[in-house]
PDB file of C-alpha atoms in Angstrom:
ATOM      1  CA  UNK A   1      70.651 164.016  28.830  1.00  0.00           C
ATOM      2  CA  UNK A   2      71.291 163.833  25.368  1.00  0.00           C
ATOM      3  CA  UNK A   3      75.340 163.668  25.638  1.00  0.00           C
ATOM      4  CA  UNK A   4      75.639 167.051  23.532  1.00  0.00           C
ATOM      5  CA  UNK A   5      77.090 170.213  25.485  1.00  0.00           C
ATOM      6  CA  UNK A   6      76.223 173.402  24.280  1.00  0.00           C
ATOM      7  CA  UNK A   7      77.976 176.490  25.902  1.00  0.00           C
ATOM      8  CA  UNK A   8      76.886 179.021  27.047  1.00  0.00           C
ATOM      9  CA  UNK A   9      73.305 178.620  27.973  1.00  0.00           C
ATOM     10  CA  UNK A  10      72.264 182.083  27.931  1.00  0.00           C
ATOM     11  CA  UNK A  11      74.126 185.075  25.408  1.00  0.00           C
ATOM     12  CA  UNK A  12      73.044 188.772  25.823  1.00  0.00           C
ATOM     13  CA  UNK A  13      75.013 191.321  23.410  1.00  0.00           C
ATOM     14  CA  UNK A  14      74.559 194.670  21.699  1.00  0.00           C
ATOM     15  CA  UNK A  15      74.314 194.785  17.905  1.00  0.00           C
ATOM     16  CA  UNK A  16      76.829 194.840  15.792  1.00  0.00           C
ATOM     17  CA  UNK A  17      78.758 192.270  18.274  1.00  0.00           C
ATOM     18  CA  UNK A  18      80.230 188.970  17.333  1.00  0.00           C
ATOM     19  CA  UNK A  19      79.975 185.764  19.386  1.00  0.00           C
ATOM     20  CA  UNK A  20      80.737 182.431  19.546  1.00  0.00           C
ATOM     21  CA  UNK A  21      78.416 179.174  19.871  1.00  0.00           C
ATOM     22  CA  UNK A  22      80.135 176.000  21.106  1.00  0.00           C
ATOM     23  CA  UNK A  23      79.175 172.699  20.662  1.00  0.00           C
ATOM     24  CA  UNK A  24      80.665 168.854  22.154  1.00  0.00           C
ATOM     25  CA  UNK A  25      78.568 166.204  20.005  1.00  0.00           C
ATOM     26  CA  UNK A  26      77.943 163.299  21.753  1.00  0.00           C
ATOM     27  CA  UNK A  27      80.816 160.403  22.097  1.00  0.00           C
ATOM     28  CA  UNK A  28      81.113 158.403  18.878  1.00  0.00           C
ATOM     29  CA  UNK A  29      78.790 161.413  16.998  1.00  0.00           C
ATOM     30  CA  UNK A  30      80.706 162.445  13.520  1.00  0.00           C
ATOM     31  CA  UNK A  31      78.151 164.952  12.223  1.00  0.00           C
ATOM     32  CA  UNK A  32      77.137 168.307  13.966  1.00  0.00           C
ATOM     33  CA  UNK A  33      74.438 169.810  12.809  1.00  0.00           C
ATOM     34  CA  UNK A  34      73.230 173.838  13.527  1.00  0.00           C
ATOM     35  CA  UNK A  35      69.765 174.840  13.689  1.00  0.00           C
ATOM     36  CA  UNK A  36      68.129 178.517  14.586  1.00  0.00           C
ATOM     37  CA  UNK A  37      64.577 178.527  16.257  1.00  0.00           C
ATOM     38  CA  UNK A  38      63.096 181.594  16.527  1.00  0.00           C
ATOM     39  CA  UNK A  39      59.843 183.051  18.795  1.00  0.00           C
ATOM     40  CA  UNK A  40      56.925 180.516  17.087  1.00  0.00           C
ATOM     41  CA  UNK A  41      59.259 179.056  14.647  1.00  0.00           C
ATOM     42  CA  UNK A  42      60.453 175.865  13.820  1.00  0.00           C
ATOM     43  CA  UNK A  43      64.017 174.581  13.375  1.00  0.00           C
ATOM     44  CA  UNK A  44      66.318 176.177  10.545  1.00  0.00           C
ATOM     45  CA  UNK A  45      68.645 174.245   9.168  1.00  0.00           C
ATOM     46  CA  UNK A  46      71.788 176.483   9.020  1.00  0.00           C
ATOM     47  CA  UNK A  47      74.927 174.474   8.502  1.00  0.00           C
ATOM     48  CA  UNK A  48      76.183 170.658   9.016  1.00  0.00           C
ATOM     49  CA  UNK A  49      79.722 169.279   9.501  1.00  0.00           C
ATOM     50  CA  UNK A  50      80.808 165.852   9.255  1.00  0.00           C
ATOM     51  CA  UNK A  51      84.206 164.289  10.411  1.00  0.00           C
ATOM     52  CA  UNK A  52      85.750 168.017  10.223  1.00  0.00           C
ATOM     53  CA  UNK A  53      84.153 169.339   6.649  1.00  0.00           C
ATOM     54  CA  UNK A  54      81.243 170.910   5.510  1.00  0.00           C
ATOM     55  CA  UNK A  55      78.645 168.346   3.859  1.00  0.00           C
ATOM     56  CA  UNK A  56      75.628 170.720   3.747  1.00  0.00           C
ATOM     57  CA  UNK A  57      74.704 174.789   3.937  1.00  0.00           C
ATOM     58  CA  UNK A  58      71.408 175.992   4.231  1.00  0.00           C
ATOM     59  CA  UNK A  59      69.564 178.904   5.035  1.00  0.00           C
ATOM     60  CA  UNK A  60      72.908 180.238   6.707  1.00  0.00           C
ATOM     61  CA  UNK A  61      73.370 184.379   6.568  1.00  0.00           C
ATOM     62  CA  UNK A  62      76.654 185.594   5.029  1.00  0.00           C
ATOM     63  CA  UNK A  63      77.616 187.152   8.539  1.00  0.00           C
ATOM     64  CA  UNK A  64      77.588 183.780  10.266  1.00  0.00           C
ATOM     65  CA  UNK A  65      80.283 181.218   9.928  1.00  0.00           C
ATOM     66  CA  UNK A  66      81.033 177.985  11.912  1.00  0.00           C
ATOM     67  CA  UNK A  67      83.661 175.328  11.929  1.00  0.00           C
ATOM     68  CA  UNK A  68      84.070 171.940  13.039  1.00  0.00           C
ATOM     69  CA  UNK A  69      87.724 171.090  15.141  1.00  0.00           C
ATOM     70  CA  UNK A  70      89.838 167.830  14.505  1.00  0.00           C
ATOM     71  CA  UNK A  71      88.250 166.782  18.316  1.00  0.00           C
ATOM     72  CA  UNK A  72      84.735 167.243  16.472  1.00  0.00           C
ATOM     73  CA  UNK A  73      83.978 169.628  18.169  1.00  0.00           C
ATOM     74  CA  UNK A  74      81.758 173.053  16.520  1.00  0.00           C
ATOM     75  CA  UNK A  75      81.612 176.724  16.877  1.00  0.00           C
ATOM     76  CA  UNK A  76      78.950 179.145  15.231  1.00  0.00           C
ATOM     77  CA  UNK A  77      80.354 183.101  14.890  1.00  0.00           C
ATOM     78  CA  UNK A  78      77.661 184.827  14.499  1.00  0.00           C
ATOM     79  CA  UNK A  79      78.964 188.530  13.128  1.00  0.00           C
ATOM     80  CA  UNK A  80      77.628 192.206  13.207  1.00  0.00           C
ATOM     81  CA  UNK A  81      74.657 191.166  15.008  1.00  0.00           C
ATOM     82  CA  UNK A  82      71.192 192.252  14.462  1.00  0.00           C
ATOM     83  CA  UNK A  83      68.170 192.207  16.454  1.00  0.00           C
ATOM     84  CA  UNK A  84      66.471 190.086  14.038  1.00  0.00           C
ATOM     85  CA  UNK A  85      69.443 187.691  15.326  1.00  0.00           C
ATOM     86  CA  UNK A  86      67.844 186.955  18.448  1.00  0.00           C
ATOM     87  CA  UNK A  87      67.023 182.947  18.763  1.00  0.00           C
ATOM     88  CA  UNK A  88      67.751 179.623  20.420  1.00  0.00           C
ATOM     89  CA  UNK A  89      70.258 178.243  18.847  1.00  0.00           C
ATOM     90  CA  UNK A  90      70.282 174.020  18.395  1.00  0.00           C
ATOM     91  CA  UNK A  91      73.518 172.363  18.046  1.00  0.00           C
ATOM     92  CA  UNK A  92      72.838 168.754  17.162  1.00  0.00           C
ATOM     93  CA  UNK A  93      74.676 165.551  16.252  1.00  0.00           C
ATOM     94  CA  UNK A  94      74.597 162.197  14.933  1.00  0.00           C
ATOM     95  CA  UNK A  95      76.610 159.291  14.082  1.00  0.00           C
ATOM     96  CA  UNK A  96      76.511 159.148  10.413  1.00  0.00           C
ATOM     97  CA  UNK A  97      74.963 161.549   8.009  1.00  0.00           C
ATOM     98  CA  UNK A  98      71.639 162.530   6.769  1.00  0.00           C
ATOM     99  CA  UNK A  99      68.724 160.303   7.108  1.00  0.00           C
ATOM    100  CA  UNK A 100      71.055 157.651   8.215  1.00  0.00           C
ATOM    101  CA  UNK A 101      70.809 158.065  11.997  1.00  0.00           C
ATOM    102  CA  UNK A 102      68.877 160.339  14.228  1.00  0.00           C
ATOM    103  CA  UNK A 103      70.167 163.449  15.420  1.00  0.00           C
ATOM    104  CA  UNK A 104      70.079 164.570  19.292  1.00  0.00           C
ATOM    105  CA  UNK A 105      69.909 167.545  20.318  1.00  0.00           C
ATOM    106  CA  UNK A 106      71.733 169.816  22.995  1.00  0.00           C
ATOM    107  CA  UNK A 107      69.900 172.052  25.379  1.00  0.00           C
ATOM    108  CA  UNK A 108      70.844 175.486  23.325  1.00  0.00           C
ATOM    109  CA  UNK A 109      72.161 178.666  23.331  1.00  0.00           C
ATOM    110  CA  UNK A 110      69.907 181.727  23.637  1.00  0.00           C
ATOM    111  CA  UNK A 111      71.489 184.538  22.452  1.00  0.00           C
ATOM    112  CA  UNK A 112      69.657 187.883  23.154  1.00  0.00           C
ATOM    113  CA  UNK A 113      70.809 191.020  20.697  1.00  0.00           C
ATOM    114  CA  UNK A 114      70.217 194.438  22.222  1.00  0.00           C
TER     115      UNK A 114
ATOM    116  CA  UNK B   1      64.697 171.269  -1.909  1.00  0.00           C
ATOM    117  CA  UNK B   2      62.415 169.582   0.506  1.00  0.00           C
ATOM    118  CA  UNK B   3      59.827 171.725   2.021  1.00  0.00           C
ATOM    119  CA  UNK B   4      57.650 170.862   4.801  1.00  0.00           C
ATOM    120  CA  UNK B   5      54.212 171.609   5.667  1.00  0.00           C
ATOM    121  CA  UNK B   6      53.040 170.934   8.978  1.00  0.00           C
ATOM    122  CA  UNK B   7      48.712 171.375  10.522  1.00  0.00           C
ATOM    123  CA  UNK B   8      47.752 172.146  12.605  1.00  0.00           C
ATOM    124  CA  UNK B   9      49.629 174.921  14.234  1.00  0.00           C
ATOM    125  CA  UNK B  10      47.941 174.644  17.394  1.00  0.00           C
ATOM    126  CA  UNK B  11      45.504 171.703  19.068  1.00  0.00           C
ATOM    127  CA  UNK B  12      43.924 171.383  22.205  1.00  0.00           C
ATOM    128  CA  UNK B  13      42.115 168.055  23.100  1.00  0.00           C
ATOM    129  CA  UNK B  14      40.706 166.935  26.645  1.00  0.00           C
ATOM    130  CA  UNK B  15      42.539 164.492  27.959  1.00  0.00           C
ATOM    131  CA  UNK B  16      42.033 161.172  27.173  1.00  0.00           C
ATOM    132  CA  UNK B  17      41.122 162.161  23.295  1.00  0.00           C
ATOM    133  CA  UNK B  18      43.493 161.231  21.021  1.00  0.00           C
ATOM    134  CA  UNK B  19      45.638 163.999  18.926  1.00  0.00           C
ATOM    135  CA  UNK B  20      46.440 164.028  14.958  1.00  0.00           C
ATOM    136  CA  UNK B  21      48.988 166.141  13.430  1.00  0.00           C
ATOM    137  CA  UNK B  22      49.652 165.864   9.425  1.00  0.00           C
ATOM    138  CA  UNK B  23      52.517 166.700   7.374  1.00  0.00           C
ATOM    139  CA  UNK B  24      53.540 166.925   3.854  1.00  0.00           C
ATOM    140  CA  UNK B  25      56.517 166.916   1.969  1.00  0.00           C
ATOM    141  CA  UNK B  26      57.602 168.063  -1.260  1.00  0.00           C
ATOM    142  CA  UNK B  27      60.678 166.013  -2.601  1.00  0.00           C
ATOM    143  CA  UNK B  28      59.543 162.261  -3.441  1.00  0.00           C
ATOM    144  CA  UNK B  29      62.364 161.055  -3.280  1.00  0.00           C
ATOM    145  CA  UNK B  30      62.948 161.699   0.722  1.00  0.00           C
ATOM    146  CA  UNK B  31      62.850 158.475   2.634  1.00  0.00           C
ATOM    147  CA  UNK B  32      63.429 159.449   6.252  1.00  0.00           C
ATOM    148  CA  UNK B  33      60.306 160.864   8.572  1.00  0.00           C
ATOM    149  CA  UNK B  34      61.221 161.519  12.436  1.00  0.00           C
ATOM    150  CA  UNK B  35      58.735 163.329  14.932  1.00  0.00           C
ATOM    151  CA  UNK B  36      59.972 165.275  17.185  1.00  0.00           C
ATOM    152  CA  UNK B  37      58.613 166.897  20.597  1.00  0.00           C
ATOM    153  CA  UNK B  38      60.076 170.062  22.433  1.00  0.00           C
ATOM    154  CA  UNK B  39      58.707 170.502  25.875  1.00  0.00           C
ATOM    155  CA  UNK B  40      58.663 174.293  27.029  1.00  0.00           C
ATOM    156  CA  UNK B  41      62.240 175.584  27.350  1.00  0.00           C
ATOM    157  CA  UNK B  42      63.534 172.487  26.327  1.00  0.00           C
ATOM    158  CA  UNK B  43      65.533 170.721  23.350  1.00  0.00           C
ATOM    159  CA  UNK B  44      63.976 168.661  20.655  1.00  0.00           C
ATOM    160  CA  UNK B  45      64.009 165.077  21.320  1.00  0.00           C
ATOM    161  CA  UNK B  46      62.847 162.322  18.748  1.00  0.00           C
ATOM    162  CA  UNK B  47      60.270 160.224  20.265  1.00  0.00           C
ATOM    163  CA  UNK B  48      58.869 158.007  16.649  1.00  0.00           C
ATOM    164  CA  UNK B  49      60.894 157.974  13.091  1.00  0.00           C
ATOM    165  CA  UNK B  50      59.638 156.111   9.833  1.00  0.00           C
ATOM    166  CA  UNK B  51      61.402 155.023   6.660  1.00  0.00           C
ATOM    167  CA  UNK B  52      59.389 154.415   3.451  1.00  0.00           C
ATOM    168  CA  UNK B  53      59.791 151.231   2.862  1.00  0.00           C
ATOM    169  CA  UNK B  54      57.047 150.766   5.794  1.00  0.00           C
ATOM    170  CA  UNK B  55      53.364 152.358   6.103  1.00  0.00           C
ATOM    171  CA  UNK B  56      52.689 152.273   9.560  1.00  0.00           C
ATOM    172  CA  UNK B  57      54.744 151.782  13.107  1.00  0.00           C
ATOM    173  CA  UNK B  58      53.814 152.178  16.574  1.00  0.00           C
ATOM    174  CA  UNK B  59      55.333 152.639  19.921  1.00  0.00           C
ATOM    175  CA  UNK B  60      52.744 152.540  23.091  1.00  0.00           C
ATOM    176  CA  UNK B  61      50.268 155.262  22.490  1.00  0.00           C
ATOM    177  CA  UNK B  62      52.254 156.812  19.295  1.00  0.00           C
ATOM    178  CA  UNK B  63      51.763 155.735  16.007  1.00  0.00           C
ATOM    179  CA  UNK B  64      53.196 157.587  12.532  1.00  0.00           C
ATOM    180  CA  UNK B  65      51.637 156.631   9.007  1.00  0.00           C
ATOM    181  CA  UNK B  66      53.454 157.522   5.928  1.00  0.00           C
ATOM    182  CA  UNK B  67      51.393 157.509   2.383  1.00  0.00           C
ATOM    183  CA  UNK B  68      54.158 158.060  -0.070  1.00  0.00           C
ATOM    184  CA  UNK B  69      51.512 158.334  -2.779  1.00  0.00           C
ATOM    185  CA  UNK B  70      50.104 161.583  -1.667  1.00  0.00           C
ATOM    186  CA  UNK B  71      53.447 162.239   0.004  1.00  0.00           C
ATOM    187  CA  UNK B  72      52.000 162.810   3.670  1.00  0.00           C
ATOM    188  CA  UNK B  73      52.805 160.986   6.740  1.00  0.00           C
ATOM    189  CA  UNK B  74      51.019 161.628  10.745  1.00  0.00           C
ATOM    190  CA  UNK B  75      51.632 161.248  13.860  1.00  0.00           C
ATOM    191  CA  UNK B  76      48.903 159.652  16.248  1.00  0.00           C
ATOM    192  CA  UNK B  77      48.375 160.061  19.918  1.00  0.00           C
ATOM    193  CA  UNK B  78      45.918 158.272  21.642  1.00  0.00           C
ATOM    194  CA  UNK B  79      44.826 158.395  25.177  1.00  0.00           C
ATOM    195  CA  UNK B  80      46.166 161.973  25.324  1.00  0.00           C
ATOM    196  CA  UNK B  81      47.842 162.955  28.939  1.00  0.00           C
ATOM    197  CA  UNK B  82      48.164 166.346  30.621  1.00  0.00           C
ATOM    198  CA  UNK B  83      52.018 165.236  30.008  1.00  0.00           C
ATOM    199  CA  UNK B  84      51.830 165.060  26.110  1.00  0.00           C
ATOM    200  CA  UNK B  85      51.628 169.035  25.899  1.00  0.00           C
ATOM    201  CA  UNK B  86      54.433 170.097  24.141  1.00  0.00           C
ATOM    202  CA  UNK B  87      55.463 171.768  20.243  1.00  0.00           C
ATOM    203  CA  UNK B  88      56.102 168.777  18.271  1.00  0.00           C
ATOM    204  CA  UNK B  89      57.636 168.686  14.776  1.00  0.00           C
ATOM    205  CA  UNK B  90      57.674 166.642  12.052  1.00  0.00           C
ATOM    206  CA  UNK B  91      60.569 166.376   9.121  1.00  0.00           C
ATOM    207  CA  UNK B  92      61.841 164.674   6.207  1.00  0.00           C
ATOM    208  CA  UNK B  93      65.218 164.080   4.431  1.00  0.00           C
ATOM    209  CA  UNK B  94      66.585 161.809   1.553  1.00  0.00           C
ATOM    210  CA  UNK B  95      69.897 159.872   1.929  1.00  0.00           C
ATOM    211  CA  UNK B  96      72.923 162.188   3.292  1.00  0.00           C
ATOM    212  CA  UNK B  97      70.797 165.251   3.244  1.00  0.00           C
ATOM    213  CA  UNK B  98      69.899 167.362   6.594  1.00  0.00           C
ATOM    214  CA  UNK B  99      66.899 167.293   8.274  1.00  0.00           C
ATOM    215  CA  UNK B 100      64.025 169.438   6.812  1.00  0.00           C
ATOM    216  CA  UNK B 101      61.124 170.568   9.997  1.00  0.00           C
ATOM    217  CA  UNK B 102      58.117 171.614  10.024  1.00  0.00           C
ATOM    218  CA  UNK B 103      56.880 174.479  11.639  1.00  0.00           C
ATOM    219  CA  UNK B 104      55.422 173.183  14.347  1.00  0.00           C
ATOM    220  CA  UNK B 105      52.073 172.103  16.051  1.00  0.00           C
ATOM    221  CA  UNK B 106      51.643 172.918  19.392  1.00  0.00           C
ATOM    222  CA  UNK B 107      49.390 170.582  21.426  1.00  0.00           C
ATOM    223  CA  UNK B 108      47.941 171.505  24.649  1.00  0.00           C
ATOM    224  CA  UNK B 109      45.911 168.582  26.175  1.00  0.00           C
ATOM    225  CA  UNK B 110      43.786 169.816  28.539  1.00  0.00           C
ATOM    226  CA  UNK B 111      42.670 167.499  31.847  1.00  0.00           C
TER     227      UNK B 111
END
């Protein structure tokens, strides 16, 4: 167990839906990272938060958002939802930021768009 | 920014063979090289790293090699097991920056 929560495990909507991606970083962890893995993909690096701000974008649509809670905890909205949407989403977390200290992973969210 | 190229996509070796995966990066300047390994249906979890101040470091059957010249680095498995199937990934990053993957080799090792 990696000591990050993810909730929920499984997400089936309809497009054009919004949801919401939650994350608990492990005890101690400071940075939360969000990546999207699609079918034979690797990990894309969407968005990281550290101590409450945002330290780093990347290839993050305009229709998804996140923010990171004074108890560290992080939520991803994912907006209007397409089919192309459809992915495991990664939260992750670490202590410090960047290359500093490795990240850990939760088990991820699966969100299905119909 | 940092792109990552990772080969091959897919392996298969008989067990007992050992299993080489390459990577290259684009931005000198990145000093941080983790490998990762994602079991089916599971989450990512780091099993070797290396920084560039070193070439070379092993753990058991695992070893990672970094040439900073040529900007590529490896992973190594030896003495392949039935249990070492899985997608693994490599990635760089540079001081505060995120994380940067690959896309991904899956290994099948096959008994």
């Amino acid at each position: 167990d990696s000591g990050v929560t993810q909730t929920p495990k499984h997400l089936i909507t309809a497009t054009g839906q919004r949801v919401t991606l939650r994350c608990s970083p492990r005890s101690g962890d400071l940075s939360v990272y969000w990546y999207q893995q699609s079918l034979d993909q690797g990990l894309q690096f969407l968005i990281q938060y550290y101590n409450g701000e945002e330290r780093a974008k990347g290839n993050i649509l305009e229709r998804f958002s996140a923010q990171q809670f004074p108890d560290l905890h992080s939520e991803l909205n994912l907006s209007s939802l397409e089919l192309g949407d459809s992915a495991l989403y990664f939260c992750a977390s670490s202590a410090g930021q960047g290359a500093r200290s490795p990240l850990h992973f939760g088990n991820g969210t699966r969100l299905t768009v119909t | 920014g940092e792109n990552v190229e990772q080969h091959p996509s897919t392996l298969s070796v008989q067990e007992g063979d050992s299993a080489v995966i390459k990577c290259t990066y684009s931005d000198s300047a990145s000093n941080y090289f983790p490998w990762y390994k994602q079991e089916l249906g599971k989450r990512p979890q780091l099993i070797i790293d290396i920084r560039s101040n070193v070439g070379e470091k092993k753990d058991q059957r695992i070893a990672v090699t970094l040439n900073k010249t040529a900007k590529h680095f490896s992973l190594h498995i030896t003495e392949t097991q039935p249990e070492d199937s899985a997608v693994y990934f490599c990635a760089a990053s540079k001081g505060n920056t995120p994380l940067v993957f690959g896309k991904g080799t899956r290994l099948s090792v096959i008994a």
